[in-house]
XYZ file of C-alpha atoms in Angstrom:
235
model
C 0.000 0.000 0.000
C 1.488 3.345 -1.074
C 0.510 6.790 0.211
C 0.406 10.004 -1.836
C -0.618 13.587 -0.950
C -2.556 15.284 -3.752
C -3.202 19.053 -3.358
C -6.547 20.116 -4.894
C -7.631 23.771 -4.665
C -5.603 24.357 -1.477
C -7.038 21.241 0.155
C -4.629 18.377 0.879
C -6.212 15.023 0.097
C -4.439 11.824 1.159
C -4.783 9.060 -1.395
C -4.034 5.442 -0.579
C -2.896 3.368 -3.563
C -3.174 -0.400 -3.708
C 0.024 -0.791 -5.749
C -0.882 -4.324 -6.816
C -4.299 -3.456 -8.233
C -4.876 -3.552 -12.026
C -6.055 0.087 -11.936
C -2.750 1.305 -10.494
C -0.875 -0.990 -12.902
C -2.583 0.755 -15.848
C -2.124 4.193 -14.239
C 1.642 3.633 -14.140
C 1.646 3.228 -17.918
C -0.275 6.489 -18.454
C 1.637 8.602 -15.931
C 5.016 6.923 -15.336
C 6.696 10.091 -14.024
C 4.488 10.138 -10.927
C 5.802 6.731 -9.893
C 9.404 7.002 -11.055
C 10.152 10.404 -9.510
C 7.855 10.341 -6.497
C 6.217 13.608 -7.568
C 2.695 14.506 -6.596
C -0.206 14.533 -9.023
C -0.396 17.559 -11.338
C -3.559 16.562 -13.221
C -6.181 19.213 -13.968
C -9.526 18.986 -12.185
C -12.946 20.454 -13.051
C -14.155 23.857 -11.873
C -16.354 22.327 -9.186
C -13.104 21.578 -7.335
C -11.865 25.139 -7.577
C -10.196 25.272 -10.992
C -11.298 27.545 -13.846
C -13.893 26.035 -16.157
C -11.482 26.355 -19.105
C -9.254 23.740 -17.505
C -11.952 21.107 -18.041
C -10.846 20.969 -21.683
C -7.494 19.583 -20.486
C -9.129 16.543 -18.916
C -9.018 13.570 -21.332
C -12.412 12.070 -22.084
C -13.023 8.408 -21.281
C -12.549 6.599 -24.578
C -14.290 3.360 -23.497
C -12.719 1.559 -26.414
C -13.713 -2.128 -26.592
C -10.992 -4.777 -26.298
C -11.570 -7.901 -28.373
C -9.599 -11.139 -28.264
C -9.553 -12.910 -31.635
C -8.788 -16.631 -31.443
C -7.493 -18.858 -34.250
C -7.006 -22.602 -34.651
C -3.431 -23.639 -35.469
C -4.560 -26.808 -37.167
C -1.155 -28.062 -38.365
C 0.134 -28.082 -34.782
C -3.149 -29.617 -33.633
C -2.257 -32.731 -35.613
C 0.459 -33.287 -32.977
C -1.599 -32.319 -29.931
C -5.091 -33.651 -30.663
C -4.108 -37.277 -29.870
C -3.218 -36.196 -26.305
C -6.411 -34.156 -25.927
C -5.004 -30.629 -26.368
C -6.031 -27.883 -28.761
C -3.529 -25.204 -29.761
C -4.760 -21.672 -30.388
C -3.250 -18.430 -31.605
C -4.703 -15.172 -30.338
C -4.442 -11.451 -31.011
C -5.878 -8.387 -29.290
C -8.038 -6.046 -31.361
C -8.218 -2.382 -30.359
C -8.770 0.776 -32.408
C -9.194 -1.259 -35.582
C -5.844 -3.042 -35.350
C -5.049 -6.534 -34.108
C -1.783 -7.005 -32.197
C -0.158 -10.412 -31.769
C 3.182 -12.018 -30.953
C 5.313 -14.592 -32.745
C 8.802 -16.060 -32.785
C 11.839 -15.215 -34.916
C 15.613 -15.510 -34.399
C 16.371 -11.800 -33.937
C 16.669 -9.932 -30.596
C 13.869 -7.572 -31.607
C 10.198 -7.221 -30.817
C 8.072 -10.143 -31.958
C 4.856 -8.091 -31.797
C 3.160 -7.445 -35.126
C -0.097 -6.089 -36.550
C -2.750 -7.575 -38.826
C -6.222 -6.701 -40.044
C -8.598 -8.001 -37.343
C -9.846 -11.563 -37.912
C -8.137 -11.973 -41.318
C -6.473 -15.364 -40.851
C -4.938 -15.256 -44.333
C -2.480 -12.603 -43.123
C -1.199 -15.071 -40.513
C -0.632 -17.975 -42.889
C -2.327 -21.058 -44.230
C -2.067 -23.015 -40.971
C -4.312 -20.489 -39.159
C -8.100 -20.515 -39.180
C -10.261 -17.922 -37.452
C -12.257 -19.515 -34.634
C -14.069 -16.870 -32.560
C -13.889 -13.493 -30.838
C -14.166 -12.831 -27.119
C -15.036 -9.443 -25.652
C -12.584 -8.823 -22.781
C -13.560 -5.346 -21.613
C -13.105 -1.636 -22.256
C -10.209 0.794 -21.870
C -9.729 4.546 -21.665
C -6.228 4.392 -23.146
C -5.867 6.437 -26.338
C -4.337 5.170 -29.588
C -1.110 6.971 -28.663
C -1.121 5.212 -25.282
C -1.571 1.848 -27.005
C 1.393 2.522 -29.289
C 3.564 3.339 -26.282
C 2.427 0.205 -24.452
C 3.189 -1.973 -27.490
C 6.677 -0.476 -27.739
C 7.322 -1.225 -24.070
C 5.965 -4.767 -24.294
C 8.159 -5.372 -27.333
C 11.237 -5.101 -25.112
C 10.095 -8.200 -23.224
C 8.223 -10.060 -25.958
C 11.163 -10.332 -28.328
C 11.128 -12.771 -31.220
C 14.101 -14.729 -29.927
C 12.393 -15.249 -26.559
C 9.322 -16.936 -28.009
C 8.502 -20.356 -26.586
C 5.430 -22.353 -27.559
C 4.590 -23.267 -23.957
C 6.321 -20.681 -21.757
C 6.133 -17.405 -23.714
C 3.720 -17.584 -26.599
C 1.186 -15.362 -28.352
C -1.425 -16.014 -25.670
C 0.931 -14.921 -22.889
C 1.342 -11.656 -24.795
C -2.408 -11.248 -25.315
C -3.076 -11.837 -21.627
C -0.418 -9.340 -20.523
C -1.700 -6.755 -23.007
C -5.346 -7.012 -21.936
C -4.319 -6.953 -18.266
C -2.672 -3.579 -18.837
C -5.534 -2.246 -20.944
C -8.459 -3.167 -18.721
C -7.292 -5.289 -15.783
C -8.632 -8.540 -17.274
C -6.654 -11.523 -18.536
C -7.751 -13.728 -21.431
C -9.836 -16.883 -20.767
C -7.751 -19.809 -19.507
C -8.883 -22.209 -22.231
C -7.163 -20.108 -24.920
C -3.722 -20.853 -23.456
C -4.487 -24.300 -22.127
C -1.352 -25.738 -23.720
C 0.832 -23.676 -21.357
C -0.684 -25.436 -18.343
C 0.280 -28.835 -19.763
C 3.792 -27.894 -20.883
C 5.354 -30.510 -18.633
C 3.401 -33.190 -20.508
C 4.641 -32.192 -23.951
C 8.207 -30.822 -23.517
C 9.166 -32.288 -26.893
C 6.517 -30.438 -28.874
C 8.377 -27.230 -29.776
C 11.466 -29.203 -30.836
C 9.321 -31.303 -33.180
C 7.752 -28.367 -35.003
C 9.252 -26.538 -37.981
C 10.428 -23.106 -36.786
C 8.561 -21.342 -39.570
C 5.279 -22.533 -38.046
C 5.975 -20.256 -35.082
C 6.520 -17.183 -37.276
C 3.213 -15.999 -38.784
C 3.381 -14.645 -42.333
C 2.498 -11.115 -41.196
C 5.422 -11.101 -38.763
C 7.837 -12.448 -41.394
C 6.664 -9.786 -43.835
C 7.304 -7.099 -41.213
C 10.801 -8.483 -40.563
C 11.562 -8.526 -44.291
C 10.542 -4.885 -44.603
C 12.802 -3.892 -41.709
C 15.733 -5.863 -43.156
C 15.242 -4.271 -46.567
C 15.106 -0.797 -45.022
C 18.272 -1.425 -42.985
C 20.175 -2.801 -45.991
C 19.179 0.004 -48.392
C 21.813 2.783 -48.425
C 20.503 6.332 -48.049
C 20.135 8.242 -51.302
C 22.715 10.911 -52.068
C 20.900 14.231 -52.115
C 24.013 16.420 -51.977
C 24.679 18.816 -54.832
């Protein structure tokens, strides 16, 4: 439990923070300086609390953007897991018209990529769209989401991907937890709970199966950009 003093219109208000709550976890992403520097809150408040009415325009409106989890069957991998009673699913989180997901690759860079929501063809021929699950709502803006994705990319790197221990569903669950305080349904990542039963599975699968087409396309674009010399514009 943390304690902060917030001055509002010459009145000192003590605020008790449950530092482990999802709300505070999301607040840290929106206002990191308050937690990293120990500074008090400098947010604007409406005129009913003593501030000019013009300052109300500075208060961000609640976006209430829906958060959707899109789930896909990975039916090539399911040929290995169905005999032992396990289904393998890929998932991505849809927000503001973009679906974010995570996949593996050999480079020490972010493995997070974007696709058109629910378009399985962008993932590859082994993926089939299964269903969508409404997780909740968020007041994060599109700019906030971009910043969160960039931060998550430092942990969810392509070379850290593991089918059981750090997969696309682990990313989806972490992302939705930040956005709205809710994790994804347990059945989506059921394989992770049985990882001790199938330790051989990832070694048996072709590595390209763990890199969706959309992620590989993104990597190819980055490689092409890095290998292309800058044009000479000098006179």
